[in-house]
């Protein structure tokens, strides 16, 4: 099954040994639900072999959003030993990312399995994707009325990005987080105060796409746990405050064959240090950008970040046009350095497995069809003048994005028809639920009209 069972049997003795020497008493068999939220069972370490064989059981219906009714059999989470992560703040406990099976076969609703499937397809063509992610988060406090504001009361500047004093007021939190990440050998490069009050980012080294997706799941868990320990709330919500810059999760990516970065070409006449393969991959992302948005920006709130006008800092930094090129932070795809591209639409509500799978599938399609991104953009801008200003824009609501996804055969086929049907259905329900609600904006604007 996608290499998980094989690598588990190879690694079992080594992991057992490690658990014993490190005195690990429990394991967390964890998986991501459709929404990118971690679900887990706590299992005593002595049950490791059993849980690898029989899995930890979950009632799919209780997890929600998973295409299961209450009468369906359990889904079983099999920990992937490659993902073992001893909690730096709770060393008797090891976290494992798991894949889900049903009746002994990989479950089509398991997003980690969906990624493994697309990775396998890429591997057969000689490609391995590597990604580096930049999950931004806000550190908040909740007052007695249930309102949230930046935890640091002095963090009120209009342009707080890289503010040294504001950064250092949060030294305890950030340095502890960096120590933990270093202990996990994630190779941290830097941390900074970002563009919104209370907003931070910690950068760590890129890795193969599966490892990065697992790390992103663990990172969110770690940051939220640390915040709770300090009576704070860490949010990864794309747009928690309308006047402040939102939380994104840019993804840097490259494609490899062994030790060769297939995206790299320092003799690129266009000056992006990219190969033809790299341009075709970009072409695929641009071609599928609208439908892709429904997966990388998957909630109602995601579009409050994507479509934001200017914030109090003077910019939003989120893309809204289907564009690429240069070391330019307003593009959908930025080319920040040799042999890699940065996809800037994604946010932290995206399920990292699903988002990575969809981006890879779009890129592979671009390569297969040798999609020229420049031609695509020229055609789009010509069409724009005929059709109005729509073709080259990212969807501005979840509803628009879902309509695009519904019509995108490449993504539906790559991620699995059954799963996608359920995904689209759930997202339509989410949109309908949102439409029914009366917002505080409506009350303010219309109540006394
Ligand atoms: P930004 O300039 O967008 O703020 P950061 O420096 O915060 O970028 O993050 C850059 C990310 O890109 C890091 O995670 C880094 O490891 C990753 N990265 C660097 N080279 C590659 C590559 N070849 N493939 C994928 N990711 C890469
Ligand atoms: Mg029970
Ligand atoms: Mg960054
Ligand atoms: Mg950032
Ligand atoms: Mg970035």
Short mmCIF file of C-alpha atoms and ligand atoms in Angstrom, two decimals:
data_model
loop_
_atom_site.label_atom_id
_atom_site.label_comp_id
_atom_site.label_asym_id
_atom_site.label_seq_id
_atom_site.Cartn_x
_atom_site.Cartn_y
_atom_site.Cartn_z
CA UNK A 1 0.00 0.00 0.00
CA UNK A 2 1.90 3.02 -1.31
CA UNK A 3 5.04 1.92 0.44
CA UNK A 4 3.68 2.47 3.97
CA UNK A 5 3.35 -1.22 4.88
CA UNK A 6 6.76 -2.04 3.40
CA UNK A 7 8.59 0.78 5.11
CA UNK A 8 6.79 -0.01 8.39
CA UNK A 9 8.03 -3.60 8.33
CA UNK A 10 11.57 -2.46 7.53
CA UNK A 11 11.56 0.14 10.31
CA UNK A 12 9.69 -1.73 13.06
CA UNK A 13 12.68 -3.02 15.05
CA UNK A 14 14.51 0.32 14.83
CA UNK A 15 11.44 2.24 16.04
CA UNK A 16 10.74 -0.23 18.86
CA UNK A 17 14.33 0.17 19.99
CA UNK A 18 14.08 3.95 19.83
CA UNK A 19 10.87 3.98 21.86
CA UNK A 20 12.52 1.85 24.50
CA UNK A 21 15.73 3.86 24.78
CA UNK A 22 13.86 7.17 24.78
CA UNK A 23 11.27 5.80 27.22
CA UNK A 24 8.31 6.60 24.96
CA UNK A 25 5.19 5.37 26.76
CA UNK A 26 2.46 6.33 24.30
CA UNK A 27 1.89 6.97 20.66
CA UNK A 28 -0.60 9.22 18.92
CA UNK A 29 -2.03 7.62 15.78
CA UNK A 30 -3.03 10.78 13.97
CA UNK A 31 -4.65 11.62 10.65
CA UNK A 32 -5.99 14.71 8.95
CA UNK A 33 -9.70 15.13 8.28
CA UNK A 34 -10.82 16.79 5.04
CA UNK A 35 -10.43 20.20 6.68
CA UNK A 36 -6.81 19.63 7.67
CA UNK A 37 -7.66 19.15 11.37
CA UNK A 38 -5.78 16.44 13.27
CA UNK A 39 -7.77 13.53 14.68
CA UNK A 40 -5.99 10.99 16.85
CA UNK A 41 -6.08 8.06 19.23
CA UNK A 42 -3.73 7.64 22.14
CA UNK A 43 -2.21 4.14 22.20
CA UNK A 44 0.18 2.61 24.77
CA UNK A 45 3.60 1.88 23.22
CA UNK A 46 3.39 -1.84 23.95
CA UNK A 47 0.56 -1.98 21.36
CA UNK A 48 2.77 -0.67 18.55
CA UNK A 49 2.92 -3.93 16.56
CA UNK A 50 -0.84 -4.46 16.91
CA UNK A 51 -1.69 -0.96 15.80
CA UNK A 52 0.59 -1.31 12.76
CA UNK A 53 -1.20 -4.48 11.77
CA UNK A 54 -4.81 -3.80 12.75
CA UNK A 55 -4.80 0.00 12.94
CA UNK A 56 -6.49 2.31 15.44
CA UNK A 57 -10.23 2.28 14.78
CA UNK A 58 -12.35 5.37 14.16
CA UNK A 59 -16.07 5.70 13.46
CA UNK A 60 -15.89 7.66 10.19
CA UNK A 61 -19.27 9.28 10.74
CA UNK A 62 -18.13 10.75 14.09
CA UNK A 63 -15.17 12.39 12.36
CA UNK A 64 -17.58 14.03 9.94
CA UNK A 65 -17.09 15.10 6.33
CA UNK A 66 -15.78 11.68 5.39
CA UNK A 67 -18.49 10.09 3.32
CA UNK A 68 -19.43 7.63 6.09
CA UNK A 69 -22.77 6.95 7.73
CA UNK A 70 -23.27 5.66 11.30
CA UNK A 71 -23.82 2.11 10.01
CA UNK A 72 -20.51 1.90 8.12
CA UNK A 73 -17.59 -0.17 9.46
CA UNK A 74 -14.69 1.52 11.29
CA UNK A 75 -11.89 3.17 9.39
CA UNK A 76 -8.47 2.10 10.60
CA UNK A 77 -5.51 4.42 11.03
CA UNK A 78 -2.13 2.77 10.39
CA UNK A 79 0.74 4.92 11.72
CA UNK A 80 3.51 5.53 9.20
CA UNK A 81 6.73 4.86 11.13
CA UNK A 82 8.67 7.26 8.90
CA UNK A 83 6.77 10.15 10.48
CA UNK A 84 7.67 9.39 14.12
CA UNK A 85 7.90 12.67 16.03
CA UNK A 86 8.61 12.63 19.76
CA UNK A 87 6.84 15.64 21.27
CA UNK A 88 9.63 18.00 22.38
CA UNK A 89 7.45 19.19 25.28
CA UNK A 90 6.13 15.75 26.28
CA UNK A 91 8.90 13.28 25.68
CA UNK A 92 7.05 10.13 26.69
CA UNK A 93 4.75 10.57 23.70
CA UNK A 94 5.44 10.02 19.97
CA UNK A 95 3.19 11.39 17.20
CA UNK A 96 2.70 9.44 13.99
CA UNK A 97 0.94 10.52 10.80
CA UNK A 98 -1.24 7.67 9.66
CA UNK A 99 -2.94 6.44 6.52
CA UNK A 100 -6.51 5.16 6.64
CA UNK A 101 -7.80 1.81 5.49
CA UNK A 102 -11.26 0.31 5.26
CA UNK A 103 -11.78 -3.43 5.00
CA UNK A 104 -8.03 -3.88 4.58
CA UNK A 105 -7.65 -1.59 1.57
CA UNK A 106 -6.55 2.05 1.33
CA UNK A 107 -9.55 4.27 1.90
CA UNK A 108 -10.40 6.63 -0.97
CA UNK A 109 -11.23 9.41 1.52
CA UNK A 110 -7.77 9.30 3.18
CA UNK A 111 -6.11 12.52 2.04
CA UNK A 112 -2.62 11.24 2.90
CA UNK A 113 -3.29 8.23 0.67
CA UNK A 114 -4.51 10.56 -2.09
CA UNK A 115 -1.17 12.37 -1.92
CA UNK A 116 0.75 9.06 -1.90
CA UNK A 117 -1.14 8.02 -5.04
CA UNK A 118 -0.28 11.20 -6.96
CA UNK A 119 3.34 10.92 -5.72
CA UNK A 120 3.48 7.38 -7.06
CA UNK A 121 2.17 8.50 -10.43
CA UNK A 122 4.87 11.21 -10.52
CA UNK A 123 7.55 8.75 -9.43
CA UNK A 124 6.73 6.44 -12.34
CA UNK A 125 7.48 9.38 -14.63
CA UNK A 126 10.77 9.99 -12.78
CA UNK A 127 9.63 12.97 -10.66
CA UNK A 128 9.76 13.66 -6.93
CA UNK A 129 8.34 16.90 -5.58
CA UNK A 130 9.98 18.77 -2.71
CA UNK A 131 8.21 21.52 -0.82
CA UNK A 132 8.97 24.16 1.77
CA UNK A 133 5.98 25.76 3.52
CA UNK A 134 5.54 29.07 5.33
CA UNK A 135 2.63 28.74 7.76
CA UNK A 136 1.78 32.15 9.20
CA UNK A 137 -0.12 32.35 12.47
CA UNK A 138 -1.52 34.95 14.86
CA UNK A 139 -1.02 34.84 18.62
CA UNK A 140 -4.21 36.10 20.25
CA UNK A 141 -5.89 36.50 23.60
CA UNK A 142 -9.59 36.10 24.28
CA UNK A 143 -11.36 38.61 26.51
CA UNK A 144 -14.33 37.96 28.79
CA UNK A 145 -16.80 38.84 26.04
CA UNK A 146 -15.22 36.21 23.75
CA UNK A 147 -13.52 38.78 21.50
CA UNK A 148 -10.04 38.10 20.16
CA UNK A 149 -7.18 40.54 19.80
CA UNK A 150 -3.37 40.27 19.42
CA UNK A 151 -1.99 38.79 22.65
CA UNK A 152 0.66 41.47 22.92
CA UNK A 153 -1.13 44.70 23.95
CA UNK A 154 1.78 46.84 22.76
CA UNK A 155 1.66 45.36 19.24
CA UNK A 156 -0.41 48.13 17.66
CA UNK A 157 1.80 49.69 14.94
CA UNK A 158 0.31 50.21 11.49
CA UNK A 159 3.34 48.65 9.82
CA UNK A 160 4.56 46.04 12.31
CA UNK A 161 6.37 43.80 9.80
CA UNK A 162 9.86 42.79 11.05
CA UNK A 163 9.44 45.08 14.08
CA UNK A 164 12.34 44.15 16.33
CA UNK A 165 10.82 45.23 19.65
CA UNK A 166 7.53 43.45 18.87
CA UNK A 167 9.49 40.37 17.82
CA UNK A 168 11.50 40.33 21.02
CA UNK A 169 8.44 40.80 23.26
CA UNK A 170 7.53 37.34 22.00
CA UNK A 171 11.00 35.90 22.49
CA UNK A 172 9.88 33.28 25.01
CA UNK A 173 7.29 31.82 22.65
CA UNK A 174 9.38 32.00 19.48
CA UNK A 175 12.69 30.81 20.93
CA UNK A 176 10.94 27.88 22.64
CA UNK A 177 9.25 26.98 19.36
CA UNK A 178 12.55 27.18 17.47
CA UNK A 179 14.27 24.99 20.11
CA UNK A 180 11.54 22.39 19.65
CA UNK A 181 11.84 22.49 15.85
CA UNK A 182 15.61 22.19 16.06
CA UNK A 183 15.23 19.20 18.37
CA UNK A 184 13.10 17.64 15.63
CA UNK A 185 15.90 18.44 13.16
CA UNK A 186 13.67 20.56 10.91
CA UNK A 187 16.54 23.00 10.35
CA UNK A 188 15.01 26.38 11.17
CA UNK A 189 16.33 29.28 9.12
CA UNK A 190 14.60 32.30 10.65
CA UNK A 191 11.58 33.68 12.50
CA UNK A 192 9.97 37.08 12.15
CA UNK A 193 7.10 39.33 13.11
CA UNK A 194 4.90 39.43 10.02
CA UNK A 195 2.78 42.15 8.45
CA UNK A 196 -0.19 41.98 10.86
CA UNK A 197 -0.26 42.74 14.58
CA UNK A 198 0.28 39.51 16.50
CA UNK A 199 1.36 37.64 13.36
CA UNK A 200 4.49 35.47 13.14
CA UNK A 201 6.29 33.10 10.81
CA UNK A 202 9.03 30.55 11.47
CA UNK A 203 10.82 29.12 8.43
CA UNK A 204 12.23 25.66 8.19
CA UNK A 205 14.03 23.67 5.52
CA UNK A 206 12.18 22.11 2.58
CA UNK A 207 11.82 18.33 2.32
CA UNK A 208 10.04 15.74 0.22
CA UNK A 209 6.38 16.65 -0.18
CA UNK A 210 5.05 13.97 2.20
CA UNK A 211 7.44 14.91 5.02
CA UNK A 212 6.56 18.60 4.61
CA UNK A 213 2.83 17.84 4.74
CA UNK A 214 3.30 15.74 7.90
CA UNK A 215 5.39 18.52 9.43
CA UNK A 216 2.77 21.12 8.64
CA UNK A 217 0.17 19.05 10.50
CA UNK A 218 2.51 18.70 13.47
CA UNK A 219 3.56 22.36 13.35
CA UNK A 220 -0.03 23.55 13.75
CA UNK A 221 -0.57 21.14 16.62
CA UNK A 222 2.66 22.27 18.31
CA UNK A 223 1.95 26.01 17.98
CA UNK A 224 -1.63 25.64 19.20
CA UNK A 225 -0.54 23.51 22.17
CA UNK A 226 2.16 25.99 23.13
CA UNK A 227 -0.31 28.87 22.95
CA UNK A 228 -2.85 27.02 25.12
CA UNK A 229 -0.15 26.36 27.73
CA UNK A 230 0.25 30.14 27.95
CA UNK A 231 -3.49 30.85 28.06
CA UNK A 232 -3.31 32.23 24.52
CA UNK A 233 -4.93 31.23 21.27
CA UNK A 234 -2.85 30.57 18.16
CA UNK A 235 -4.91 30.87 15.01
CA UNK A 236 -4.00 29.88 11.47
CA UNK A 237 -7.28 31.31 10.18
CA UNK A 238 -6.68 32.98 6.79
CA UNK A 239 -8.27 36.30 7.72
CA UNK A 240 -9.04 36.71 11.44
CA UNK A 241 -9.31 40.53 11.22
CA UNK A 242 -10.60 42.42 8.20
CA UNK A 243 -8.23 45.38 8.65
CA UNK A 244 -5.08 43.29 9.08
CA UNK A 245 -3.01 41.19 6.67
CA UNK A 246 -4.17 37.58 6.57
CA UNK A 247 -2.39 34.32 7.40
CA UNK A 248 -1.14 32.53 4.30
CA UNK A 249 0.80 29.36 3.81
CA UNK A 250 3.01 29.88 0.77
CA UNK A 251 4.42 26.72 -0.72
CA UNK A 252 7.84 26.70 -2.37
CA UNK A 253 8.33 23.75 -4.65
CA UNK A 254 10.70 21.98 -6.99
CA UNK A 255 10.76 18.71 -8.89
CA UNK A 256 13.63 16.27 -8.64
CA UNK A 257 15.03 13.19 -10.27
CA UNK A 258 17.42 11.77 -7.67
CA UNK A 259 19.78 14.59 -6.80
CA UNK A 260 18.96 16.62 -9.91
CA UNK A 261 16.62 19.57 -9.54
CA UNK A 262 14.64 19.47 -12.77
CA UNK A 263 13.41 23.05 -12.35
CA UNK A 264 16.87 24.57 -12.31
CA UNK A 265 18.36 26.35 -15.31
CA UNK A 266 20.67 29.24 -14.52
CA UNK A 267 20.87 30.02 -18.25
CA UNK A 268 17.13 30.76 -18.42
CA UNK A 269 16.75 33.56 -21.01
CA UNK A 270 13.64 34.81 -19.15
CA UNK A 271 15.74 35.44 -16.05
CA UNK A 272 13.80 33.25 -13.60
CA UNK A 273 16.53 30.54 -13.45
CA UNK A 274 13.92 28.00 -14.47
CA UNK A 275 13.97 25.09 -16.90
CA UNK A 276 11.40 24.27 -19.56
CA UNK A 277 9.98 21.62 -17.22
CA UNK A 278 9.58 24.32 -14.58
CA UNK A 279 7.68 26.55 -17.00
CA UNK A 280 5.38 23.70 -18.01
CA UNK A 281 4.71 22.95 -14.34
CA UNK A 282 3.82 26.62 -13.83
CA UNK A 283 1.63 26.40 -16.95
CA UNK A 284 -0.27 23.51 -15.33
CA UNK A 285 -0.83 25.43 -12.11
CA UNK A 286 -2.04 28.50 -13.98
CA UNK A 287 -4.26 26.40 -16.25
CA UNK A 288 -5.96 24.80 -13.24
CA UNK A 289 -5.59 27.77 -10.89
CA UNK A 290 -9.30 28.50 -10.49
CA UNK A 291 -10.27 24.93 -9.62
CA UNK A 292 -7.14 24.49 -7.52
CA UNK A 293 -8.21 27.43 -5.39
CA UNK A 294 -11.15 25.39 -4.07
CA UNK A 295 -8.60 23.04 -2.51
CA UNK A 296 -5.79 25.37 -1.43
CA UNK A 297 -8.20 28.06 -0.16
CA UNK A 298 -10.96 25.79 1.06
CA UNK A 299 -13.13 27.87 3.41
CA UNK A 300 -15.46 30.85 3.24
CA UNK A 301 -12.86 32.82 5.20
CA UNK A 302 -10.04 31.94 2.75
CA UNK A 303 -11.57 34.35 0.22
CA UNK A 304 -11.56 37.23 2.69
CA UNK A 305 -7.76 36.96 2.48
CA UNK A 306 -7.53 36.39 -1.29
CA UNK A 307 -9.83 39.22 -2.29
CA UNK A 308 -8.73 41.70 0.36
CA UNK A 309 -8.16 45.27 -0.72
CA UNK A 310 -5.44 47.12 1.17
CA UNK A 311 -4.99 46.56 4.90
CA UNK A 312 -3.72 49.00 7.55
CA UNK A 313 -0.12 48.12 6.56
CA UNK A 314 -0.82 49.30 3.00
CA UNK A 315 -0.77 45.91 1.25
CA UNK A 316 -2.37 42.46 1.44
CA UNK A 317 0.40 40.26 -0.03
CA UNK A 318 -2.20 37.74 -1.19
CA UNK A 319 -2.50 37.18 -4.93
CA UNK A 320 -5.75 37.70 -6.81
CA UNK A 321 -4.67 37.39 -10.45
CA UNK A 322 -3.55 34.26 -12.29
CA UNK A 323 0.00 35.39 -12.96
CA UNK A 324 3.64 34.41 -12.48
CA UNK A 325 7.21 35.54 -12.72
CA UNK A 326 10.10 37.39 -11.14
CA UNK A 327 10.91 37.93 -7.51
CA UNK A 328 7.53 39.64 -7.18
CA UNK A 329 5.33 39.09 -4.14
CA UNK A 330 2.11 40.11 -5.86
CA UNK A 331 2.15 37.18 -8.34
CA UNK A 332 0.27 33.93 -7.86
CA UNK A 333 3.57 32.21 -8.61
CA UNK A 334 6.76 34.00 -7.63
CA UNK A 335 10.19 32.86 -8.83
CA UNK A 336 12.32 33.69 -5.79
CA UNK A 337 15.48 31.71 -6.56
CA UNK A 338 17.09 29.22 -8.92
CA UNK A 339 15.14 26.02 -9.46
CA UNK A 340 12.11 26.69 -7.29
CA UNK A 341 8.78 28.42 -7.55
CA UNK A 342 6.58 29.85 -4.79
CA UNK A 343 2.83 29.22 -4.94
CA UNK A 344 1.30 32.03 -2.89
CA UNK A 345 -2.44 31.37 -2.86
CA UNK A 346 -2.54 28.55 -0.31
CA UNK A 347 -3.62 29.15 3.28
CA UNK A 348 -3.54 27.10 6.45
CA UNK A 349 -7.11 25.90 6.19
CA UNK A 350 -5.94 23.74 3.29
CA UNK A 351 -5.49 20.10 4.07
CA UNK A 352 -1.74 19.89 3.32
CA UNK A 353 -1.96 16.41 1.77
CA UNK A 354 -4.82 17.34 -0.53
CA UNK A 355 -3.30 20.70 -1.47
CA UNK A 356 0.07 19.12 -2.28
CA UNK A 357 -1.61 16.35 -4.29
CA UNK A 358 -3.68 18.86 -6.29
CA UNK A 359 -0.70 21.15 -7.00
CA UNK A 360 1.40 18.18 -8.12
CA UNK A 361 -1.44 16.85 -10.31
CA UNK A 362 -1.88 20.29 -11.93
CA UNK A 363 1.86 20.56 -12.54
CA UNK A 364 2.07 17.07 -14.04
CA UNK A 365 -0.78 17.93 -16.39
CA UNK A 366 1.08 21.08 -17.45
CA UNK A 367 4.18 19.01 -18.17
CA UNK A 368 2.25 16.35 -20.06
CA UNK A 369 0.61 18.96 -22.28
CA UNK A 370 3.65 21.24 -22.41
CA UNK A 371 1.52 24.18 -21.32
CA UNK A 372 3.31 27.45 -22.01
CA UNK A 373 2.42 29.84 -19.18
CA UNK A 374 3.17 32.93 -21.27
CA UNK A 375 0.84 31.81 -24.03
CA UNK A 376 -1.84 31.06 -21.44
CA UNK A 377 -1.55 34.53 -19.93
CA UNK A 378 -1.52 36.26 -23.34
CA UNK A 379 -4.60 34.31 -24.39
CA UNK A 380 -6.26 35.12 -21.10
CA UNK A 381 -5.59 38.83 -21.36
CA UNK A 382 -6.91 38.87 -24.92
CA UNK A 383 -10.03 37.04 -23.78
CA UNK A 384 -10.35 39.41 -20.87
CA UNK A 385 -10.86 42.34 -23.19
CA UNK A 386 -13.67 40.41 -24.87
CA UNK A 387 -15.25 38.75 -21.87
CA UNK A 388 -14.68 41.38 -19.24
CA UNK A 389 -12.04 41.16 -16.57
CA UNK A 390 -12.75 37.61 -15.38
CA UNK A 391 -10.45 35.08 -17.08
CA UNK A 392 -7.23 36.05 -15.36
CA UNK A 393 -8.65 36.36 -11.85
CA UNK A 394 -8.71 33.85 -9.03
CA UNK A 395 -12.20 33.01 -7.75
CA UNK A 396 -13.45 35.60 -5.31
CA UNK A 397 -15.69 33.28 -3.27
CA UNK A 398 -15.72 29.65 -2.19
CA UNK A 399 -18.81 29.16 -4.33
CA UNK A 400 -17.04 30.35 -7.50
CA UNK A 401 -14.05 28.14 -6.76
CA UNK A 402 -16.23 25.08 -6.17
CA UNK A 403 -18.04 25.66 -9.46
CA UNK A 404 -14.63 25.66 -11.17
CA UNK A 405 -13.53 22.50 -9.36
CA UNK A 406 -16.72 20.71 -10.31
CA UNK A 407 -15.83 21.17 -13.98
CA UNK A 408 -12.16 20.22 -13.69
CA UNK A 409 -11.73 16.66 -14.87
CA UNK A 410 -7.97 16.56 -14.36
CA UNK A 411 -8.16 17.34 -10.64
CA UNK A 412 -11.23 15.18 -10.07
CA UNK A 413 -9.62 12.21 -11.79
CA UNK A 414 -6.26 12.70 -10.02
CA UNK A 415 -7.70 13.02 -6.51
CA UNK A 416 -10.45 10.43 -6.96
CA UNK A 417 -14.03 10.78 -8.17
CA UNK A 418 -15.80 9.51 -5.00
CA UNK A 419 -13.76 11.65 -2.72
CA UNK A 420 -14.17 14.73 -4.89
CA UNK A 421 -17.94 14.30 -5.11
CA UNK A 422 -18.12 14.34 -1.32
CA UNK A 423 -15.66 17.23 -1.06
CA UNK A 424 -17.68 19.35 -3.49
CA UNK A 425 -20.94 18.44 -1.76
CA UNK A 426 -19.58 19.37 1.70
CA UNK A 427 -18.18 22.66 0.43
CA UNK A 428 -21.51 23.58 -1.15
CA UNK A 429 -23.17 22.88 2.21
CA UNK A 430 -20.59 25.07 3.94
CA UNK A 431 -21.36 27.89 1.49
CA UNK A 432 -25.13 27.51 1.98
CA UNK A 433 -24.67 27.58 5.77
CA UNK A 434 -22.69 30.82 5.45
CA UNK A 435 -25.32 32.45 3.26
CA UNK A 436 -28.00 31.82 5.86
CA UNK A 437 -26.19 33.75 8.58
CA UNK A 438 -26.77 37.45 9.29
CA UNK A 439 -23.40 39.14 9.82
CA UNK A 440 -22.55 41.99 12.18
CA UNK A 441 -21.81 44.08 9.06
CA UNK A 442 -25.42 43.66 7.92
CA UNK A 443 -26.77 44.70 11.31
CA UNK A 444 -24.54 47.78 11.36
CA UNK A 445 -25.40 48.76 7.82
CA UNK A 446 -29.08 47.94 7.52
CA UNK A 447 -30.80 47.64 10.91
CA UNK A 448 -31.58 51.33 11.18
CA UNK A 449 -32.04 51.99 7.45
P1 LIG B 1 9.85 33.92 1.41
O1 LIG B 1 10.91 34.70 0.70
O2 LIG B 1 8.73 33.58 0.50
O3 LIG B 1 9.39 34.57 2.69
P2 LIG B 1 11.12 31.92 3.07
O4 LIG B 1 12.59 32.21 3.09
O5 LIG B 1 10.32 32.33 4.23
O6 LIG B 1 10.53 32.54 1.70
O7 LIG B 1 10.88 30.36 2.81
C1 LIG B 1 11.46 29.74 1.72
C2 LIG B 1 11.14 28.26 1.78
O8 LIG B 1 11.50 27.68 0.54
C3 LIG B 1 11.93 27.51 2.85
O9 LIG B 1 11.10 26.56 3.48
C4 LIG B 1 13.00 26.81 2.02
O10 LIG B 1 13.54 25.65 2.62
C5 LIG B 1 12.21 26.48 0.77
N1 LIG B 1 13.01 26.11 -0.39
C6 LIG B 1 14.25 26.54 -0.75
N2 LIG B 1 14.66 25.91 -1.87
C7 LIG B 1 13.66 25.05 -2.23
C8 LIG B 1 13.49 24.11 -3.27
N3 LIG B 1 14.42 23.90 -4.18
N4 LIG B 1 12.33 23.40 -3.32
C9 LIG B 1 11.38 23.60 -2.41
N5 LIG B 1 11.48 24.46 -1.41
C10 LIG B 1 12.61 25.19 -1.30
MG1 LIG B 2 -15.73 3.30 21.78
MG1 LIG B 3 8.69 33.84 4.47
MG1 LIG B 4 5.06 35.53 5.31
MG1 LIG B 5 6.63 33.50 0.92
#
